[in-house]
Amino acid sequence: MNPFLTLRVALRAILRNKMRAFLTTLGIIIGVAAVIAMMAIGAGAKAQVEQAFAAMGTNLLIILPGSTSAGGVQGGFGSMPTLTWDDLAAIRAEVPTVKAAAPTMRSNMPIVSEEQNWTTGVTGTLPEYFDIRSWPIAQGAAFTQADVDSGTKVVVLGQTVAEKLYGASANPVGLTVRIGTTPFQIVGIAAKKGQSSTGQDYDDAAFIPATTYAQKVQGGLSKYLTGQIMVAATSADTTARAQSDIAALLRDRHHIAPGMDDDFSLRNLSEIAGAQAQGTETMTTLLASVAAVSLLVGGIGIMNIMLVSVTERTREIGVRMAVGAKPHYILAQFLIEALVLSLAGGLLGVAVGLGTATWLASRFKWPMLIQTDVIAISVGFSAFVGIVFGLYPARKASQLDPIDALRYE
Amino acid sequence: MTAPLIELTDLTKLYVTGDVELRALDAVSLRVDEGEFVAIMGSSGSGKSTMMNVIGCLDRPTSGTYLLSGRQVSVMGKSELAEVRNQLIGFVFQQFNLLSRTSAVENVELPLVYAGVSARERRARATTALERVGLGARLEHRPNQLSGGQQQRVAIARALVNDPKMILADEPTGALDSKTSIEVMALFQELWRAGITVVVVTHEADIAEYASRVVVMRDGKILTDERHEPKRAV
Ligand SMILES: Nc1ncnc2c1ncn2[C@@H]1O[C@H](COP(=O)(O)OP(=O)(O)OP(=O)(O)O)[C@@H](O)[C@H]1O
Ligand SMILES: [Mg+2]
């Protein structure tokens, strides 16, 4: 028999009960929409994390004072200064896989212009910092090693800070702001860097020479470096090597006996990125499986309505059989009806899912990724669900005895 | 002498409901030749419908043999039976049994759909069949837009559209008034004269008069079986 005709019969049967068909497919619609939206969000978030870390550099290492071990006594990292300025100098001088290293000491300070004031994280560091983070200067220039050597009161502002103090389009290079009570000359505005994966605004920051920071913020230069050290390895490939070399160097310098815990901790950014990506992936998988369950529930809904349909149309089935419909024609007819329902649900679900994903992406400024494979899989899966859950009712219909079907009240 | 179209031998149909065993057909033997017009009569519950359903390959007997055009029906599977119904038999029911919300012409096309006839030819043959029963102007009407008599004509058109060897009608006039009943019987006589074997189940003696042979049943058995000159329906 003509499959096109079977399709037409199925469509007519469905359109006879539009509302019912819609409610039946709602489960599939929601399921597919959820899968598509979840996967798109997951992929978007992952891409954003990757982008964020790629922007920071995959050859980046961070050295924190204090131990990460569960030993307990030391407290958390960062609690006690263990890294010294000499450590920094040694890392820069003695580890060949290190391209650059810079300290970052940070505290929140009010910055005051003539008109406005804004509190931000002020970081004391070296000019290399901007290279390490591959962070170009948009206007003016970074401070120089000479500024660091002589402790000049100069500052590089992040975009957000510049905007808050002077408005969006101003060029405040050369103007003077007060950080705390000390006047600083603005020498540069860093380029826009955007948000971290956790939503932190990288551009809400200001940078001053490390020596100036020590004198003006900490009240004097000490032996210890009260922050972290950021290191760029010579390349992504040498990062692991740099990590172990630095660890060995610091253990040696800090006289840590073999078997004892480090008094510092070394973080590899690509590890953190991996962990983060893993996190979003796990979350996506979880949400997607919840969505898959709702697809399954949608399938049960289809089975339910197909059983109702078979019962309602028992006489019709009887008539069709009486005039010569073979059992497998009846099977095909109801199977196609279930398939049309689930496929229609699947396609509507794709539309709703893409709509939701686009809306969410624009709301959270994620990259919008249309994953054709996910769309194909979810449409395919909904068709599969339709066939699987349509099979039982369709079989039931095809196995009817013509005389019982004709007599059915 | 024409060849036997229907040959029932010792046909028994047993219905078991709980402990009660009911012999709806009790070792019935019947032979119907091609070109006959048979009326089956009998009181309610005598087994008329049961026999019709067996003859129409809609139901299977408990025991006995049924030869249709010389072919053993009792050994056929569901698909094969469907094919036999499609090719050899046209049904007319008391309750018309048309597909609702489906036009007259599409209802008539239905057997041709399952016979694998092309859409164009289906439409042409269904239209011819409807013209033959006098409904050429009602092709696109749906059953709920037709009178009872018209619906039964659509059903008759559906029964004859695939050129069956026989038309089986179980109380085709049961839901119609006497004038319409005579019109329907006239139609059956016309088909019969054109060479189709017709078997009609009826309660009414005056309806049976239009047939060439009257079989009377009682308690699952054939009581009398007589041939006579059919009354002409006008
Ligand atoms: N599916 C069934 N299950 C049990 N008993 C049945 C079934 N179908 C018919 N019978 C019984 O078989 C007997 C014959 O039924 P049948 O329908 O053939 O009678 P009938 O001659 O057509 O009667 P009527 O003139 O009322 O239509 C009846 O006693 C009926 O109760
Ligand atoms: Mg009956």
XYZ file of C-alpha atoms and ligand atoms in Angstrom:
675
model
C 0.000 0.000 0.000
C 1.031 3.544 -0.708
C 2.980 5.041 2.231
C 1.924 8.530 1.181
C -1.712 7.526 1.547
C -0.999 5.995 4.950
C 0.617 9.258 5.946
C -2.443 11.178 4.802
C -4.751 8.939 6.820
C -2.508 9.449 9.852
C -2.429 13.216 9.394
C -6.167 13.353 9.059
C -6.651 11.308 12.208
C -4.285 13.632 14.087
C -5.812 16.848 12.771
C -9.229 15.600 13.810
C -8.099 16.090 17.413
C -5.711 19.025 17.215
C -5.803 19.953 20.871
C -5.335 16.381 21.945
C -2.457 15.917 19.523
C -0.804 19.077 20.814
C -1.141 18.069 24.454
C 0.165 14.617 23.614
C 3.242 15.962 21.911
C 3.870 18.499 24.659
C 6.006 15.980 26.525
C 8.167 15.452 23.448
C 8.237 19.195 22.723
C 9.441 19.992 26.226
C 11.884 17.105 26.233
C 13.502 18.007 22.929
C 13.457 21.727 23.697
C 15.155 21.023 27.021
C 17.802 18.816 25.438
C 18.563 21.383 22.738
C 18.619 24.332 25.127
C 20.715 22.466 27.715
C 23.237 21.275 25.193
C 23.489 24.724 23.608
C 23.889 26.372 27.001
C 26.421 23.767 28.052
C 28.426 24.176 24.876
C 28.186 27.956 25.151
C 29.322 27.987 28.749
C 32.143 25.593 27.974
C 33.269 27.633 25.009
C 33.203 30.689 27.204
C 35.309 29.066 29.895
C 37.759 27.910 27.273
C 37.808 31.330 25.698
C 38.352 32.965 29.067
C 41.271 30.713 29.877
C 42.701 30.886 26.406
C 42.598 34.664 26.856
C 44.547 34.281 30.071
C 47.054 32.024 28.411
C 47.520 28.292 28.592
C 51.152 28.690 29.605
C 50.220 30.419 32.823
C 51.227 29.301 36.324
C 50.242 30.877 39.591
C 52.328 30.503 42.739
C 50.483 31.033 45.992
C 52.003 31.177 49.454
C 50.938 28.465 51.894
C 50.207 24.836 51.321
C 47.238 23.183 49.716
C 47.813 19.962 51.595
C 45.329 18.719 54.132
C 48.053 18.907 56.835
C 45.909 21.462 58.564
C 48.347 23.512 60.649
C 49.357 25.948 57.964
C 45.876 27.234 57.359
C 44.824 28.000 53.815
C 47.151 29.280 51.185
C 47.679 32.963 51.171
C 47.336 33.150 54.916
C 51.041 33.473 55.679
C 53.570 35.098 53.423
C 56.162 32.495 52.477
C 57.213 33.817 49.086
C 59.996 36.367 49.029
C 61.184 38.909 46.507
C 64.338 36.875 46.232
C 62.260 33.834 45.297
C 60.786 35.859 42.468
C 64.208 36.983 41.299
C 65.487 33.397 41.449
C 62.557 32.090 39.415
C 63.152 34.737 36.782
C 66.876 34.121 36.679
C 67.275 30.384 37.214
C 64.391 28.587 35.510
C 65.013 28.541 31.748
C 61.448 27.536 30.871
C 60.105 30.670 32.522
C 59.522 33.475 30.070
C 58.346 36.056 32.570
C 57.189 36.259 36.158
C 55.442 39.050 38.023
C 54.062 39.448 41.518
C 50.472 40.414 42.053
C 49.629 42.058 45.338
C 46.153 43.267 45.543
C 43.856 45.204 47.804
C 40.680 47.159 47.370
C 41.217 50.921 47.386
C 39.124 53.917 46.498
C 40.296 55.771 43.397
C 39.219 59.390 43.256
C 39.136 61.641 40.191
C 38.015 65.254 40.179
C 34.417 64.234 39.675
C 33.957 60.655 40.740
C 35.302 57.983 42.976
C 35.335 54.237 42.514
C 36.648 51.444 44.678
C 38.508 48.733 42.873
C 41.170 46.089 43.290
C 44.527 47.821 43.008
C 47.306 45.455 42.008
C 50.988 46.080 42.536
C 53.018 44.318 39.865
C 55.701 44.584 37.189
C 55.399 45.723 33.553
C 55.709 42.061 32.453
C 52.346 41.395 34.021
C 50.582 42.672 30.903
C 52.630 40.342 28.693
C 52.042 37.383 30.964
C 48.309 37.903 30.744
C 48.522 38.900 27.062
C 46.708 42.048 27.952
C 47.465 44.958 25.611
C 47.331 48.590 26.643
C 44.661 50.460 24.680
C 45.731 54.038 25.417
C 49.041 55.322 26.669
C 51.501 52.667 27.827
C 52.224 50.357 30.717
C 54.536 51.618 33.425
C 58.188 50.681 32.941
C 60.909 48.906 34.887
C 62.320 52.357 35.605
C 59.008 53.262 37.269
C 59.303 50.121 39.378
C 62.929 50.821 40.281
C 62.199 54.311 41.477
C 58.719 53.676 42.884
C 56.965 56.226 40.676
C 53.340 57.026 41.441
C 51.831 55.988 38.114
C 48.791 53.856 37.417
C 47.302 51.816 34.563
C 43.503 51.718 34.776
C 41.212 48.932 33.598
C 38.441 49.927 31.183
C 35.697 49.712 33.773
C 37.544 51.971 36.192
C 38.325 54.493 33.458
C 34.652 54.508 32.457
C 33.425 54.910 36.005
C 35.748 57.810 36.638
C 35.723 59.626 33.317
C 32.892 58.212 31.201
C 33.007 55.888 28.240
C 34.806 57.831 25.538
C 37.228 59.962 27.511
C 40.994 59.642 27.262
C 42.235 60.297 30.796
C 45.881 59.409 30.094
C 48.023 62.082 31.736
C 45.407 63.047 34.324
C 45.899 62.539 38.011
C 43.815 60.448 40.386
C 44.136 59.765 44.060
C 44.499 56.211 45.267
C 43.706 56.457 48.916
C 45.295 59.796 49.635
C 48.237 59.542 47.259
C 48.061 61.241 43.851
C 48.925 58.975 40.886
C 49.389 59.911 37.284
C 47.449 57.817 34.767
C 49.932 56.463 32.198
C 47.782 53.930 30.420
C 44.364 52.349 29.986
C 44.346 48.580 29.577
C 42.323 47.104 26.710
C 38.946 45.603 27.450
C 39.292 42.041 28.692
C 35.727 41.122 29.618
C 34.444 38.769 32.260
C 35.920 35.697 33.823
C 33.972 32.451 33.613
C 32.661 33.142 37.081
C 31.355 36.551 36.063
C 34.126 38.611 37.583
C 34.916 41.772 35.606
C 38.598 41.719 34.673
C 38.421 45.354 33.664
C 37.463 46.518 37.129
C 41.103 46.839 38.186
C 44.032 49.242 38.434
C 47.751 48.461 38.292
C 50.673 50.257 39.914
C 54.371 49.408 40.180
C 55.063 46.747 42.820
C 57.501 48.976 44.707
C 55.042 51.846 44.847
C 52.441 49.387 46.117
C 54.761 48.194 48.870
C 55.543 51.719 50.002
C 52.139 53.386 49.679
C 49.768 50.531 50.392
C 51.748 48.273 52.694
C 53.801 50.990 54.291
C 57.265 49.781 53.447
C 59.063 47.105 51.476
C 59.606 43.841 53.333
C 61.440 40.650 52.560
C 58.173 38.854 51.907
C 55.987 39.261 48.908
C 52.427 39.576 50.195
C 50.612 38.204 47.184
C 50.956 35.704 44.395
C 53.438 35.258 41.630
C 52.179 34.876 38.093
C 54.480 33.016 35.734
C 54.386 32.590 31.983
C 56.237 29.554 30.683
C 58.059 29.903 27.382
C 55.258 27.927 25.683
C 52.217 25.791 26.459
C 54.404 22.688 26.054
C 56.985 23.776 28.598
C 54.412 24.686 31.254
C 54.598 21.339 33.028
C 58.375 21.494 32.984
C 58.368 25.018 34.372
C 55.957 23.920 37.066
C 58.223 21.146 38.357
C 61.368 23.259 38.028
C 59.831 26.095 40.030
C 58.614 23.659 42.666
C 62.097 22.161 42.988
C 63.691 25.588 43.135
C 61.330 26.865 45.817
C 61.644 23.713 47.937
C 65.398 24.124 47.773
C 65.271 27.817 48.629
C 62.817 27.230 51.475
C 64.882 24.299 52.810
C 61.986 21.869 52.738
C 63.182 18.380 53.577
C 62.120 15.550 51.240
C 58.754 14.158 52.290
C 57.619 17.421 53.853
C 54.777 19.456 52.392
C 55.417 22.474 50.200
C 54.886 25.867 51.860
C 53.575 27.216 48.574
C 51.223 25.958 45.943
C 51.561 25.982 42.223
C 48.500 26.207 40.030
C 48.419 25.431 36.386
C 45.702 27.448 34.668
C 44.966 24.837 32.055
C 44.250 22.428 34.912
C 41.802 24.877 36.393
C 40.273 25.422 32.986
C 39.961 21.676 32.507
C 38.283 21.270 35.870
C 35.875 24.076 35.098
C 35.046 22.702 31.693
C 34.584 19.290 33.274
C 32.199 20.863 35.752
C 30.018 22.433 33.109
C 30.125 19.212 31.138
C 28.926 17.158 34.085
C 26.189 19.673 34.691
C 25.174 19.604 31.028
C 25.100 15.833 30.962
C 22.972 15.805 34.090
C 20.489 18.312 32.708
C 20.435 16.585 29.347
C 19.607 13.260 30.969
C 16.776 14.897 32.888
C 15.578 16.187 29.522
C 15.938 12.713 28.032
C 13.744 11.359 30.811
C 11.120 13.921 29.898
C 11.364 12.683 26.305
C 10.671 9.221 27.619
C 7.681 10.518 29.549
C 6.562 12.160 26.300
C 6.810 8.759 24.661
C 4.556 7.275 27.308
C 2.089 10.084 26.603
C 2.110 9.120 22.949
C 1.569 5.489 23.794
C -1.343 6.463 26.011
C -3.054 8.551 23.366
C -2.412 5.942 20.684
C -4.096 3.325 22.879
C -7.056 5.663 23.249
C -7.048 6.226 19.506
C -7.010 2.484 18.776
C -9.911 1.931 21.147
C -11.893 4.829 19.706
C -11.355 3.647 16.190
C -11.900 -0.055 16.766
C -14.929 -0.045 14.449
C -12.977 1.815 11.799
C -10.248 -0.803 12.089
C -12.947 -3.470 11.700
C -14.291 -1.810 8.564
C -10.822 -1.466 7.084
C -10.102 -5.121 7.801
C -13.463 -6.197 6.360
C -12.707 -4.504 3.042
C -9.269 -6.051 2.878
C -6.727 -4.263 5.091
C -4.068 -6.776 6.088
C -2.798 -6.686 9.680
C 0.489 -5.081 8.692
C -1.335 -2.229 6.936
C -3.140 -1.452 10.175
C 0.162 -1.732 12.043
C 1.809 0.681 9.627
C -1.086 3.097 9.829
C -0.939 3.470 13.606
C 2.835 3.368 13.703
C 2.997 6.212 11.214
C 0.454 8.126 13.241
C 2.637 7.761 16.339
C 5.699 8.668 14.322
C 4.070 11.788 12.892
C 3.017 12.865 16.383
C 6.454 12.369 17.877
C 8.298 13.878 14.926
C 6.050 16.927 14.937
C 6.733 17.206 18.658
C 10.440 16.813 18.010
C 10.542 19.530 15.361
C 8.481 21.921 17.465
C 10.796 21.100 20.346
C 13.818 22.013 18.226
C 12.239 25.367 17.425
C 11.414 26.059 21.070
C 14.821 24.812 22.207
C 16.725 26.977 19.736
C 14.590 29.960 20.695
C 15.296 29.418 24.377
C 18.994 28.891 23.786
C 19.255 32.037 21.682
C 17.446 34.058 24.299
C 19.607 32.707 27.122
C 22.763 33.216 25.106
C 21.915 36.850 24.450
C 20.937 37.362 28.070
C 24.115 35.927 29.528
C 26.280 37.019 26.590
C 27.308 33.483 25.816
C 28.413 32.467 22.398
C 25.397 30.840 20.703
C 26.352 27.494 19.299
C 23.920 25.675 17.037
C 24.808 22.030 17.327
C 23.408 20.292 14.289
C 24.374 16.900 15.674
C 22.374 17.517 18.848
C 19.384 18.613 16.757
C 19.656 15.559 14.532
C 20.030 13.265 17.512
C 17.060 14.692 19.394
C 14.793 14.624 16.351
C 15.977 11.101 15.661
C 15.428 10.148 19.268
C 11.897 11.532 19.267
C 11.133 9.542 16.122
C 12.594 6.508 17.877
C 10.437 7.202 20.933
C 7.381 7.462 18.651
C 8.121 4.118 17.034
C 8.937 2.346 20.277
C 5.911 3.640 22.142
C 3.662 3.442 19.080
C 4.514 -0.181 18.474
C 2.427 -1.646 21.257
C -0.812 0.220 20.384
C -0.240 -0.404 16.675
C 0.300 -4.107 17.274
C -2.786 -4.188 19.408
C -4.775 -2.646 16.564
C -3.362 -4.983 13.938
C -4.057 -8.083 16.025
C -7.735 -7.255 16.411
C -10.146 -9.830 15.133
C -12.156 -8.244 12.319
C -15.462 -9.513 13.644
C -14.760 -8.323 17.212
C -13.653 -4.952 15.875
C -16.788 -4.572 13.766
C -19.031 -5.480 16.688
C -17.226 -3.134 19.089
C -19.562 -0.668 20.743
C -24.867 -26.389 -13.805
C -22.697 -23.619 -12.331
C -19.703 -24.244 -10.067
C -20.250 -24.049 -6.279
C -19.063 -20.718 -4.918
C -19.707 -21.468 -1.267
C -19.515 -24.969 0.124
C -20.041 -25.417 3.855
C -19.752 -28.917 5.255
C -20.672 -29.799 8.857
C -19.821 -26.312 9.924
C -19.982 -25.785 13.681
C -19.385 -22.597 15.653
C -19.155 -22.955 19.386
C -19.288 -20.035 21.773
C -18.153 -20.785 25.316
C -19.162 -18.186 27.859
C -18.158 -19.338 31.326
C -19.613 -22.837 31.730
C -22.259 -22.291 29.101
C -21.546 -23.785 25.715
C -23.537 -22.394 22.831
C -23.754 -23.961 19.408
C -24.376 -20.906 17.234
C -23.908 -23.133 14.193
C -24.611 -26.828 14.552
C -23.090 -28.939 11.771
C -24.482 -26.797 8.990
C -23.960 -27.875 5.410
C -24.810 -25.450 2.633
C -23.894 -25.055 -0.976
C -24.388 -21.841 -2.896
C -23.681 -21.738 -6.597
C -22.402 -18.785 -8.499
C -25.217 -16.530 -9.650
C -27.646 -17.310 -6.859
C -29.550 -14.766 -4.770
C -29.939 -16.306 -1.326
C -31.991 -14.910 1.542
C -31.231 -16.295 4.980
C -34.087 -16.066 7.448
C -34.753 -17.217 10.946
C -35.611 -15.996 14.388
C -33.248 -13.903 16.418
C -30.301 -15.876 17.710
C -30.722 -18.679 15.168
C -27.187 -18.210 13.877
C -27.709 -16.175 10.696
C -25.060 -13.549 11.401
C -22.653 -16.170 12.648
C -22.958 -18.039 9.358
C -22.606 -14.849 7.320
C -19.455 -13.909 9.177
C -17.942 -17.308 8.500
C -18.931 -17.116 4.824
C -17.459 -13.617 4.684
C -14.132 -14.827 6.137
C -14.518 -12.433 9.043
C -14.858 -15.283 11.522
C -13.581 -18.846 11.654
C -15.674 -21.916 12.371
C -14.877 -24.152 15.333
C -15.043 -27.223 13.103
C -16.153 -28.238 9.645
C -14.865 -27.103 6.299
C -15.521 -24.087 4.155
C -14.557 -24.066 0.519
C -14.756 -20.700 -1.214
C -14.424 -21.034 -4.987
C -12.841 -24.380 -4.265
C -10.255 -22.928 -1.868
C -9.988 -24.182 1.694
C -10.572 -21.127 3.867
C -9.994 -22.665 7.310
C -6.261 -23.003 6.676
C -5.715 -19.389 5.644
C -3.840 -16.861 7.755
C -5.070 -13.374 8.623
C -3.345 -11.696 5.703
C -4.641 -14.218 3.202
C -8.164 -13.881 4.561
C -7.902 -10.114 4.189
C -6.914 -10.601 0.585
C -9.838 -12.949 -0.048
C -12.249 -10.418 1.474
C -10.709 -7.714 -0.647
C -10.832 -9.621 -3.921
C -13.934 -11.837 -3.712
C -16.337 -10.385 -1.172
C -18.289 -7.177 -0.713
C -19.950 -6.493 2.628
C -23.078 -4.540 3.416
C -23.936 -4.134 7.076
C -27.085 -3.189 8.921
C -25.312 -0.198 10.484
C -23.703 0.809 7.147
C -20.235 0.940 8.764
C -18.959 3.829 6.691
C -15.943 5.794 7.876
C -17.222 8.965 9.449
C -15.839 12.356 8.368
C -14.762 10.738 5.116
C -16.449 11.555 1.827
C -18.672 9.040 0.034
C -16.202 8.599 -2.788
C -13.318 8.023 -0.389
C -15.364 5.458 1.500
C -16.026 3.639 -1.754
C -12.349 3.832 -2.691
C -11.284 2.022 0.488
C -11.238 -1.573 -0.871
C -9.252 -0.323 -3.895
C -6.704 1.291 -1.572
C -5.975 -2.095 -0.060
C -6.029 -3.698 -3.499
C -3.180 -1.376 -4.506
C -5.075 0.459 -7.232
C -3.633 3.802 -8.333
C -5.262 7.012 -7.097
C -6.562 8.019 -10.508
C -8.141 4.642 -11.231
C -9.538 4.462 -7.684
C -11.340 7.733 -8.118
C -12.719 6.708 -11.526
C -13.979 3.319 -10.351
C -15.430 4.686 -7.109
C -17.263 7.359 -9.080
C -18.670 4.743 -11.470
C -19.796 2.588 -8.547
C -21.533 5.537 -6.889
C -23.215 6.427 -10.181
C -24.393 2.843 -10.426
C -26.185 3.111 -7.086
C -27.625 6.477 -8.071
C -25.347 8.686 -5.994
C -23.309 10.272 -8.781
C -24.230 13.685 -7.415
C -23.185 12.930 -3.830
C -19.515 12.086 -4.258
C -18.145 14.537 -1.741
C -20.900 14.160 0.854
C -19.887 12.756 4.166
C -21.976 10.023 5.840
C -23.517 12.498 8.292
C -24.711 14.541 5.308
C -26.553 11.574 3.776
C -29.859 9.845 4.592
C -29.894 6.257 5.841
C -30.872 4.934 2.425
C -28.141 6.957 0.755
C -25.590 5.734 3.279
C -26.589 2.152 2.547
C -26.149 2.847 -1.170
C -22.657 4.142 -0.482
C -22.005 0.923 1.406
C -23.315 -1.095 -1.563
C -21.108 0.912 -3.919
C -18.168 0.119 -1.646
C -19.127 -3.576 -1.707
C -19.195 -3.755 -5.494
C -16.348 -1.412 -6.397
C -13.683 -4.131 -6.532
C -15.828 -6.455 -8.721
C -16.420 -9.117 -6.065
C -17.777 -12.581 -6.782
C -20.352 -12.154 -4.040
C -22.000 -9.535 -1.928
C -22.910 -10.427 1.649
C -25.494 -8.272 3.358
C -26.478 -8.793 6.993
C -29.888 -7.152 7.459
C -29.136 -4.383 4.960
C -32.676 -3.040 5.253
C -32.882 -3.352 9.038
C -32.365 0.370 9.567
C -34.406 1.554 6.605
C -38.117 2.215 5.967
C -40.035 -0.091 3.638
C -39.848 2.129 0.551
C -36.083 2.570 0.870
C -35.773 -1.130 1.635
C -37.382 -2.007 -1.681
C -35.027 0.397 -3.471
C -32.049 -1.317 -1.843
C -33.396 -4.757 -2.781
C -33.890 -3.548 -6.351
C -30.239 -2.614 -6.368
C -29.237 -6.092 -5.157
C -31.412 -7.668 -7.857
C -29.688 -5.518 -10.448
C -26.266 -6.656 -9.236
C -27.456 -10.246 -9.148
C -28.690 -10.001 -12.753
C -25.261 -8.602 -13.643
C -23.799 -11.884 -12.362
C -22.839 -11.247 -8.765
C -23.862 -13.815 -6.173
C -25.858 -12.134 -3.403
C -26.502 -13.450 0.105
C -28.843 -11.393 2.276
C -29.787 -11.986 5.887
C -33.222 -10.666 6.767
C -36.016 -10.938 9.301
C -38.699 -9.869 6.918
C -40.456 -12.379 4.677
C -41.379 -9.750 2.085
C -37.713 -8.815 1.731
C -36.812 -12.499 1.281
C -39.252 -12.697 -1.619
C -36.845 -10.760 -3.802
C -34.310 -13.594 -3.576
C -34.194 -16.697 -5.745
C -33.640 -18.996 -2.775
C -34.689 -18.782 0.873
C -32.804 -20.593 3.629
C -34.494 -20.648 7.043
C -32.444 -21.327 10.139
C -33.311 -22.297 13.682
C -30.996 -23.019 16.602
C -27.913 -23.101 14.465
C -29.380 -25.525 11.929
C -30.927 -25.126 8.528
C -34.637 -25.753 8.820
C -35.817 -25.283 5.211
C -34.075 -24.415 1.955
C -36.297 -23.527 -0.999
C -35.835 -22.022 -4.429
C -38.539 -19.923 -6.011
C -39.159 -17.330 -8.653
C -38.004 -14.000 -7.173
C -40.430 -11.123 -6.928
C -39.301 -8.181 -9.005
C -38.409 -5.092 -7.032
C -39.351 -1.811 -8.668
N -19.290 -13.345 20.342
C -20.234 -14.160 20.854
N -20.025 -14.726 22.059
C -20.953 -15.558 22.584
N -22.080 -15.859 21.987
C -22.364 -15.319 20.771
C -21.442 -14.431 20.155
N -21.955 -14.052 18.964
C -23.152 -14.646 18.858
N -23.383 -15.411 19.954
C -24.553 -16.221 20.151
O -24.729 -17.037 19.023
C -26.092 -17.167 18.703
C -26.301 -16.792 17.287
O -26.049 -15.455 17.101
P -26.243 -14.690 15.731
O -25.716 -13.323 15.899
O -25.679 -15.507 14.653
O -27.824 -14.659 15.631
P -28.711 -14.022 14.483
O -29.434 -15.134 13.852
O -27.897 -13.170 13.601
O -29.712 -13.133 15.342
P -30.319 -11.709 14.970
O -31.389 -11.965 14.008
O -30.818 -11.216 16.265
O -29.199 -10.892 14.415
C -26.855 -16.262 19.666
O -27.435 -17.056 20.671
C -25.793 -15.388 20.256
O -26.098 -15.108 21.594
Mg -27.730 -11.080 13.216
